[in-house]
Coordinates of C-alpha atoms in Angstrom, one line a residue:
M39 CA -54.8 -15.6 -18.4
K40 CA -54.4 -13.4 -15.2
T41 CA -51.1 -12.3 -14.4
I42 CA -49.1 -11.5 -11.4
D43 CA -49.6 -7.8 -12.1
E44 CA -53.3 -8.4 -11.4
L45 CA -52.5 -10.5 -8.2
L46 CA -50.3 -7.8 -7.0
T47 CA -53.1 -5.1 -7.6
E48 CA -55.5 -7.3 -5.4
G49 CA -52.9 -7.7 -2.7
V50 CA -50.8 -10.6 -1.3
A51 CA -49.4 -9.6 2.2
G52 CA -49.5 -12.2 4.5
K53 CA -50.8 -14.8 1.8
R54 CA -49.0 -18.0 1.1
V55 CA -48.0 -17.8 -2.6
F56 CA -47.0 -21.1 -4.1
V57 CA -44.6 -20.2 -7.1
R58 CA -43.9 -23.2 -9.4
A59 CA -40.7 -22.3 -10.7
D60 CA -38.1 -23.9 -13.0
L61 CA -35.0 -24.3 -11.0
N62 CA -33.8 -27.5 -13.1
V63 CA -30.1 -26.2 -13.4
P64 CA -27.0 -28.1 -14.5
L65 CA -24.8 -29.3 -11.7
D66 CA -21.3 -30.4 -11.1
G67 CA -21.9 -32.1 -7.9
T68 CA -23.2 -29.6 -5.7
T69 CA -21.8 -26.6 -8.0
I70 CA -24.3 -24.8 -10.4
T71 CA -22.8 -24.5 -13.6
D72 CA -25.4 -22.2 -15.0
D73 CA -27.9 -20.3 -12.9
G74 CA -29.8 -18.8 -15.8
R75 CA -33.1 -20.6 -14.7
I76 CA -32.8 -19.2 -11.2
R77 CA -32.3 -15.5 -12.3
A78 CA -35.2 -16.0 -14.7
V79 CA -37.7 -16.4 -11.7
L80 CA -36.3 -13.6 -9.7
P81 CA -38.4 -10.8 -10.7
T82 CA -41.4 -13.0 -9.6
V83 CA -40.0 -14.3 -6.4
K84 CA -38.8 -10.4 -5.6
A85 CA -42.3 -8.6 -6.5
L86 CA -44.1 -10.9 -4.4
A87 CA -41.8 -10.9 -1.3
E88 CA -41.6 -7.1 -1.3
A89 CA -45.3 -6.9 -1.5
G90 CA -45.4 -9.1 1.7
A91 CA -46.5 -12.3 0.6
R92 CA -45.0 -15.8 1.9
V93 CA -43.3 -17.1 -1.0
V94 CA -43.1 -20.9 -1.4
V95 CA -41.1 -21.7 -4.4
A96 CA -41.1 -25.5 -5.6
S97 CA -39.8 -27.1 -8.7
H98 CA -38.1 -30.2 -10.3
L99 CA -34.3 -30.9 -10.8
G100 CA -33.3 -33.8 -13.1
R101 CA -35.0 -37.1 -13.4
P102 CA -35.1 -38.8 -9.9
K103 CA -37.4 -41.7 -9.9
G104 CA -40.0 -40.7 -7.5
A105 CA -37.9 -40.9 -4.5
P106 CA -35.5 -38.9 -2.6
D107 CA -32.1 -38.9 -4.2
P108 CA -29.1 -36.4 -2.7
A109 CA -27.7 -36.2 -6.4
F110 CA -30.8 -34.1 -7.5
S111 CA -31.6 -32.1 -4.2
L112 CA -32.6 -28.6 -4.9
A113 CA -30.5 -27.2 -2.0
P114 CA -27.8 -25.7 -4.3
A115 CA -30.6 -24.0 -6.4
A116 CA -32.1 -22.8 -3.0
A117 CA -28.6 -21.4 -1.7
R118 CA -28.1 -19.6 -5.1
L119 CA -31.5 -18.2 -5.1
G120 CA -30.8 -16.6 -1.5
E121 CA -27.9 -15.1 -2.9
L122 CA -29.5 -13.4 -5.8
L123 CA -32.2 -12.1 -3.5
G124 CA -29.7 -10.9 -0.8
A125 CA -31.9 -12.7 2.0
D126 CA -31.9 -15.9 3.5
V127 CA -34.1 -18.5 1.9
A128 CA -35.5 -21.5 4.0
F129 CA -35.3 -24.8 2.8
A130 CA -37.7 -27.6 3.3
A131 CA -36.0 -31.0 3.2
D132 CA -39.2 -32.8 1.8
T133 CA -42.1 -31.6 -0.5
V134 CA -45.2 -32.2 1.5
G135 CA -44.1 -33.7 4.7
E136 CA -43.4 -32.4 8.1
S137 CA -40.4 -30.2 7.0
A138 CA -42.5 -28.6 4.2
E139 CA -45.3 -28.1 6.6
S140 CA -43.0 -26.5 9.6
T141 CA -40.9 -24.4 7.1
V142 CA -44.2 -22.9 5.4
A143 CA -45.9 -22.3 8.8
G144 CA -42.6 -20.6 9.8
L145 CA -42.4 -18.2 7.0
A146 CA -42.9 -14.4 7.8
D147 CA -44.5 -11.9 5.6
G148 CA -42.0 -11.2 2.9
R149 CA -39.9 -14.2 3.4
V150 CA -39.0 -17.1 0.7
A151 CA -38.8 -20.8 1.1
V152 CA -37.9 -23.3 -1.4
L153 CA -39.3 -26.9 -1.2
E154 CA -37.2 -30.1 -2.0
N155 CA -37.5 -31.4 -5.4
L156 CA -41.1 -32.2 -6.4
R157 CA -40.1 -35.2 -8.3
F158 CA -39.0 -36.7 -5.3
N159 CA -42.7 -37.6 -4.8
A160 CA -44.0 -40.0 -7.5
G161 CA -47.3 -38.2 -7.5
E162 CA -45.6 -35.4 -9.4
T163 CA -45.0 -37.1 -12.7
S164 CA -47.7 -40.0 -12.4
K165 CA -49.6 -40.8 -15.5
D166 CA -52.5 -41.9 -13.0
D167 CA -54.8 -38.9 -12.6
A168 CA -55.8 -39.9 -8.9
E169 CA -52.2 -40.1 -7.8
R170 CA -51.4 -36.7 -9.5
A171 CA -54.6 -35.3 -7.6
A172 CA -53.6 -36.6 -4.3
F173 CA -50.3 -35.3 -4.6
A174 CA -51.7 -32.0 -5.8
D175 CA -54.3 -31.8 -2.9
R176 CA -51.3 -31.9 -0.6
L177 CA -49.3 -29.3 -2.1
A178 CA -52.4 -27.0 -2.1
A179 CA -52.7 -27.4 1.6
L180 CA -49.5 -25.3 1.8
A181 CA -50.6 -22.3 -0.2
D182 CA -53.4 -19.8 -0.6
V183 CA -52.7 -18.6 -4.2
Y184 CA -50.8 -20.3 -7.3
V185 CA -48.4 -18.6 -9.5
G186 CA -47.1 -20.2 -12.4
D187 CA -43.5 -19.2 -13.5
G188 CA -41.7 -22.4 -14.8
F189 CA -42.0 -21.8 -18.4
G190 CA -39.5 -25.0 -18.9
A191 CA -42.1 -27.4 -17.3
V192 CA -45.4 -26.0 -18.7
H193 CA -45.5 -28.7 -21.6
R194 CA -45.5 -31.5 -18.8
K195 CA -49.0 -32.9 -17.7
H196 CA -47.6 -32.8 -14.0
A197 CA -49.4 -32.1 -10.7
S198 CA -47.5 -29.0 -9.6
V199 CA -48.0 -27.6 -13.3
Y200 CA -51.4 -29.0 -14.3
D201 CA -53.4 -30.3 -11.2
L202 CA -52.5 -27.8 -8.7
P203 CA -53.7 -24.4 -10.4
A204 CA -57.2 -25.8 -10.4
R205 CA -57.0 -25.9 -6.5
L206 CA -56.2 -22.5 -6.0
P207 CA -56.5 -19.0 -7.5
H208 CA -54.1 -18.9 -10.2
Y209 CA -51.8 -16.3 -12.0
A210 CA -49.1 -16.3 -14.5
G211 CA -45.8 -15.0 -13.3
H212 CA -43.7 -12.3 -15.1
L213 CA -41.4 -15.1 -16.9
I214 CA -44.4 -17.1 -18.4
A215 CA -46.3 -14.1 -19.3
A216 CA -43.2 -12.7 -21.0
E217 CA -42.4 -16.2 -22.7
V218 CA -46.1 -16.3 -24.1
G219 CA -45.7 -12.9 -25.4
V220 CA -42.5 -13.5 -27.4
L221 CA -44.1 -17.0 -28.8
K222 CA -47.1 -15.0 -30.1
K223 CA -44.9 -12.7 -31.8
L224 CA -43.5 -16.0 -33.5
T225 CA -46.7 -17.4 -34.5
D226 CA -49.7 -14.9 -34.6
D227 CA -47.8 -11.3 -35.4
V228 CA -44.8 -12.3 -37.3
Q229 CA -42.6 -9.7 -38.9
R230 CA -41.0 -10.7 -42.0
P231 CA -38.5 -12.0 -43.2
Y232 CA -38.8 -14.9 -40.8
V233 CA -35.8 -16.9 -40.4
V234 CA -35.5 -20.1 -38.2
A235 CA -32.1 -21.7 -37.5
L236 CA -32.6 -25.4 -36.1
G237 CA -29.8 -27.6 -34.9
G238 CA -29.3 -30.2 -32.2
A239 CA -28.6 -33.9 -32.6
K240 CA -31.7 -35.7 -33.6
V241 CA -33.8 -34.9 -36.6
S242 CA -37.0 -36.7 -34.8
D243 CA -37.0 -33.8 -32.2
K244 CA -37.7 -31.1 -34.8
L245 CA -39.8 -33.0 -37.3
A246 CA -43.0 -31.6 -35.9
V247 CA -41.8 -28.0 -35.4
I248 CA -40.3 -28.0 -39.2
D249 CA -43.9 -29.2 -40.2
Q250 CA -45.3 -26.3 -38.7
L251 CA -42.8 -23.8 -39.9
L252 CA -43.1 -25.0 -43.4
G253 CA -46.1 -22.8 -43.4
K254 CA -44.8 -20.0 -41.7
A255 CA -41.0 -19.2 -42.3
D256 CA -39.5 -17.7 -45.0
R257 CA -36.1 -19.6 -44.4
I258 CA -35.2 -22.5 -42.6
L259 CA -31.6 -23.3 -41.8
I260 CA -30.5 -26.5 -40.7
G261 CA -27.3 -27.6 -38.7
G262 CA -26.3 -29.7 -36.0
G263 CA -26.2 -33.7 -35.9
M264 CA -29.9 -33.3 -37.5
A265 CA -28.3 -31.8 -40.7
Y266 CA -26.6 -35.4 -41.7
T267 CA -30.1 -37.1 -42.2
F268 CA -31.1 -34.3 -44.4
L269 CA -28.0 -34.6 -46.3
K270 CA -28.4 -38.5 -46.5
A271 CA -31.8 -37.9 -47.7
Q272 CA -30.6 -35.9 -50.5
G273 CA -28.2 -38.9 -51.5
H274 CA -24.9 -37.9 -50.0
E275 CA -22.2 -39.9 -48.4
I276 CA -22.2 -38.8 -44.6
G277 CA -19.7 -41.3 -43.3
K278 CA -20.0 -42.2 -39.6
S279 CA -22.1 -38.9 -39.0
L280 CA -25.1 -39.2 -36.7
L281 CA -28.1 -40.5 -38.8
Q282 CA -31.7 -41.5 -38.0
E283 CA -32.4 -43.5 -41.0
D284 CA -36.1 -44.3 -40.0
Q285 CA -36.6 -40.4 -40.4
I286 CA -35.3 -40.1 -44.1
P287 CA -38.8 -40.6 -45.6
A288 CA -40.3 -37.6 -43.5
V289 CA -37.3 -35.6 -44.3
R290 CA -37.4 -36.0 -48.1
E291 CA -41.1 -35.2 -47.7
Y292 CA -40.1 -31.9 -46.0
I293 CA -37.5 -31.1 -48.5
E294 CA -40.2 -31.6 -51.3
R295 CA -42.4 -29.4 -49.6
A296 CA -40.3 -26.6 -49.2
E297 CA -39.6 -26.5 -52.8
K298 CA -43.5 -26.4 -53.6
T299 CA -44.3 -23.9 -51.0
G300 CA -41.3 -21.6 -51.6
V301 CA -39.8 -21.8 -48.3
E302 CA -35.8 -21.7 -48.5
L303 CA -34.6 -24.7 -46.9
V304 CA -30.8 -23.9 -46.3
L305 CA -28.5 -27.1 -45.5
P306 CA -24.9 -27.1 -44.9
I307 CA -22.2 -26.7 -47.7
D308 CA -19.2 -28.0 -45.8
T309 CA -18.6 -29.7 -42.7
L310 CA -15.7 -30.3 -40.0
V311 CA -14.9 -34.1 -39.6
A312 CA -13.0 -36.3 -37.7
A313 CA -12.2 -39.9 -37.2
D314 CA -13.6 -40.0 -33.9
F315 CA -16.2 -38.1 -31.3
P316 CA -14.1 -35.4 -29.2
D317 CA -13.3 -35.8 -25.7
L318 CA -15.4 -33.2 -23.9
K319 CA -13.8 -33.9 -20.6
T320 CA -10.4 -32.9 -21.3
K321 CA -11.2 -30.7 -24.3
A322 CA -7.8 -32.4 -26.0
P323 CA -7.2 -31.1 -29.4
A324 CA -9.4 -32.8 -31.9
N325 CA -7.6 -31.7 -35.2
P326 CA -10.7 -31.8 -37.4
T327 CA -10.3 -31.2 -41.2
T328 CA -13.0 -29.3 -43.3
V329 CA -14.9 -31.1 -46.4
A330 CA -17.7 -30.4 -48.6
A331 CA -20.9 -31.6 -47.1
D332 CA -21.8 -33.7 -49.7
A333 CA -18.2 -35.6 -49.7
I334 CA -17.7 -36.6 -46.2
P335 CA -15.2 -39.6 -46.0
A336 CA -16.7 -43.1 -45.1
D337 CA -14.6 -43.1 -42.2
Q338 CA -15.4 -39.9 -41.0
E339 CA -17.8 -38.2 -38.5
G340 CA -19.3 -34.6 -39.2
L341 CA -19.2 -32.5 -36.0
D342 CA -19.9 -28.8 -36.9
I343 CA -20.7 -26.8 -39.7
G344 CA -17.8 -25.5 -41.7
P345 CA -16.5 -22.0 -42.5
E346 CA -18.3 -21.5 -45.8
T347 CA -21.9 -22.6 -44.2
R348 CA -21.0 -20.2 -41.2
K349 CA -20.8 -17.3 -44.0
L350 CA -23.9 -18.6 -45.9
Y351 CA -26.0 -18.9 -42.6
A352 CA -24.9 -15.5 -41.5
S353 CA -25.9 -14.0 -44.8
K354 CA -29.3 -15.8 -44.5
L355 CA -30.1 -14.2 -41.0
A356 CA -28.7 -10.9 -42.0
D357 CA -31.7 -9.3 -43.2
A358 CA -34.2 -11.2 -41.1
A359 CA -37.1 -9.2 -39.3
T360 CA -37.8 -12.1 -37.0
V361 CA -35.4 -14.8 -36.1
F362 CA -36.1 -18.2 -33.9
W363 CA -33.0 -20.3 -32.9
N364 CA -33.2 -23.8 -31.5
G365 CA -30.2 -26.1 -31.2
P366 CA -26.5 -25.8 -31.6
M367 CA -24.6 -26.1 -35.1
G368 CA -22.1 -28.7 -33.5
V369 CA -20.6 -30.2 -30.5
F370 CA -20.2 -26.7 -29.2
E371 CA -18.8 -28.2 -25.8
H372 CA -15.5 -28.6 -27.5
P373 CA -13.8 -25.3 -28.6
D374 CA -12.5 -27.2 -32.0
Y375 CA -16.5 -27.5 -32.9
A376 CA -17.8 -24.4 -31.4
E377 CA -17.5 -22.0 -34.2
G378 CA -20.6 -22.8 -36.1
T379 CA -22.8 -22.1 -33.1
K380 CA -20.8 -19.0 -32.3
A381 CA -21.3 -18.0 -35.8
V382 CA -25.1 -18.2 -35.5
A383 CA -25.0 -16.6 -32.0
Q384 CA -23.1 -13.6 -33.5
A385 CA -25.4 -13.5 -36.4
L386 CA -28.5 -13.1 -34.4
I387 CA -26.7 -10.3 -32.4
D388 CA -26.0 -8.6 -35.9
S389 CA -29.3 -9.1 -37.0
P390 CA -31.7 -5.9 -37.2
G391 CA -34.6 -8.0 -36.4
F392 CA -36.4 -9.5 -33.3
T393 CA -33.9 -12.6 -32.2
V394 CA -35.2 -15.6 -29.9
V395 CA -33.1 -18.2 -28.6
G396 CA -35.2 -21.2 -28.1
G397 CA -33.7 -22.1 -24.7
G398 CA -32.3 -25.8 -23.9
D399 CA -28.6 -26.3 -25.5
S400 CA -29.0 -23.1 -27.7
A401 CA -29.4 -20.8 -24.3
A402 CA -26.5 -22.9 -22.5
A403 CA -24.5 -22.4 -25.6
V404 CA -24.9 -18.5 -25.4
R405 CA -23.8 -18.4 -21.9
T406 CA -21.0 -21.1 -22.1
L407 CA -19.4 -19.4 -25.1
G408 CA -19.5 -15.9 -23.4
F409 CA -22.1 -13.9 -25.3
D410 CA -23.9 -10.8 -23.6
E411 CA -27.5 -12.2 -22.8
T412 CA -29.0 -8.8 -23.4
A413 CA -27.9 -8.9 -27.0
F414 CA -30.6 -11.0 -27.9
G415 CA -34.3 -10.1 -28.0
H416 CA -35.2 -13.0 -25.8
I417 CA -33.7 -16.3 -24.4
S418 CA -36.1 -18.7 -23.7
T419 CA -36.1 -21.0 -20.3
G420 CA -37.8 -23.8 -22.1
G421 CA -36.4 -25.5 -25.3
G422 CA -39.1 -28.5 -25.4
A423 CA -41.9 -26.1 -24.1
S424 CA -40.9 -23.4 -26.9
L425 CA -40.9 -26.0 -29.5
E426 CA -44.4 -27.6 -28.7
Y427 CA -45.7 -24.1 -28.6
L428 CA -44.6 -23.5 -32.2
E429 CA -45.8 -26.9 -33.0
G430 CA -49.2 -25.9 -32.2
K431 CA -49.7 -28.1 -29.4
T432 CA -51.7 -27.2 -26.2
L433 CA -49.5 -26.9 -23.4
P434 CA -51.2 -28.5 -20.1
G435 CA -49.2 -25.7 -18.0
L436 CA -50.6 -22.9 -19.7
A437 CA -54.3 -24.1 -20.3
A438 CA -54.1 -24.6 -16.4
L439 CA -53.4 -21.0 -16.2
E440 CA -56.5 -20.1 -18.3
D441 CA -59.7 -18.9 -16.7

């Protein structure tokens, strides 16, 4: 895989460089609530602009249905990119139409433009190879070189991620090179003890990665909504807690495999419960109570790991040489259920090892809860992409950057 460093050595002055970024930021109306993904692509965009390239940045945002939708416009992201660059950023009102063509044609050396949301065109996400290829052809006409730097999208077989690199000289940007380097430390060159903390709502989202980690990790800590399916699989009462009953057989198998292979699978020993799910808009006090994880009342719902589990998990992370964390431990968006996620984040900071926050809600929690991002070894920009890499899958966007 060639990297942007090689491209810069070859020279890019005057060339149109298409940067596939991940500007899929959360919005409250037109206000960006977390600009982490925009900041993540800055090193690549800055390096290209400073070298005299005409930089064309493209991304998706949200899930529009293959047609323009103002609610998913990249205009706020383009404006924020300009603020961070300290320079004007041109914005094209379409992806491959007249506005895109004229905006790119008007770029001077060292200047940057952002195209409108790629998913406003059905060809971006189409499962029809010919439709995707046709869209990729039109995108390729806007550029001389391709730089892939949208790590959060590399697990998608989309036109701008998979088909476009084949049509242009292609290179990995600084972000993708860094992300792949980190993931190799979690798969090919692991320092032990290797501890993995997994949370989030659905156990089904994590089964494939647990399957792989049972042969690689020394300890796996389970939290979040997915923990209750594990507790149910052990025969415990979980009340109204989140349950994926169809996953119980697979979970039981993994519990047995962990025992046989010597992997320490750690489940909550206490949990915060309430009769109702909290109001995340008003953040009204929820008044939870703490109960043993194997004795959740039938009319209560588990919403965060309890204080004893926080201490237990911190102790299991204390001697780790390598840590991977993906998924919050509870409903961290509400202050009454944020302590479990805070405890795991702090344990990563306190750990002497190499710590990786695996993108998605975990990365959002780190920023939302006010942690210093530099205190972690690496915060990934792609939760789904990170998990699929650890599952051993071939990621289309990375395969397309290989020669």
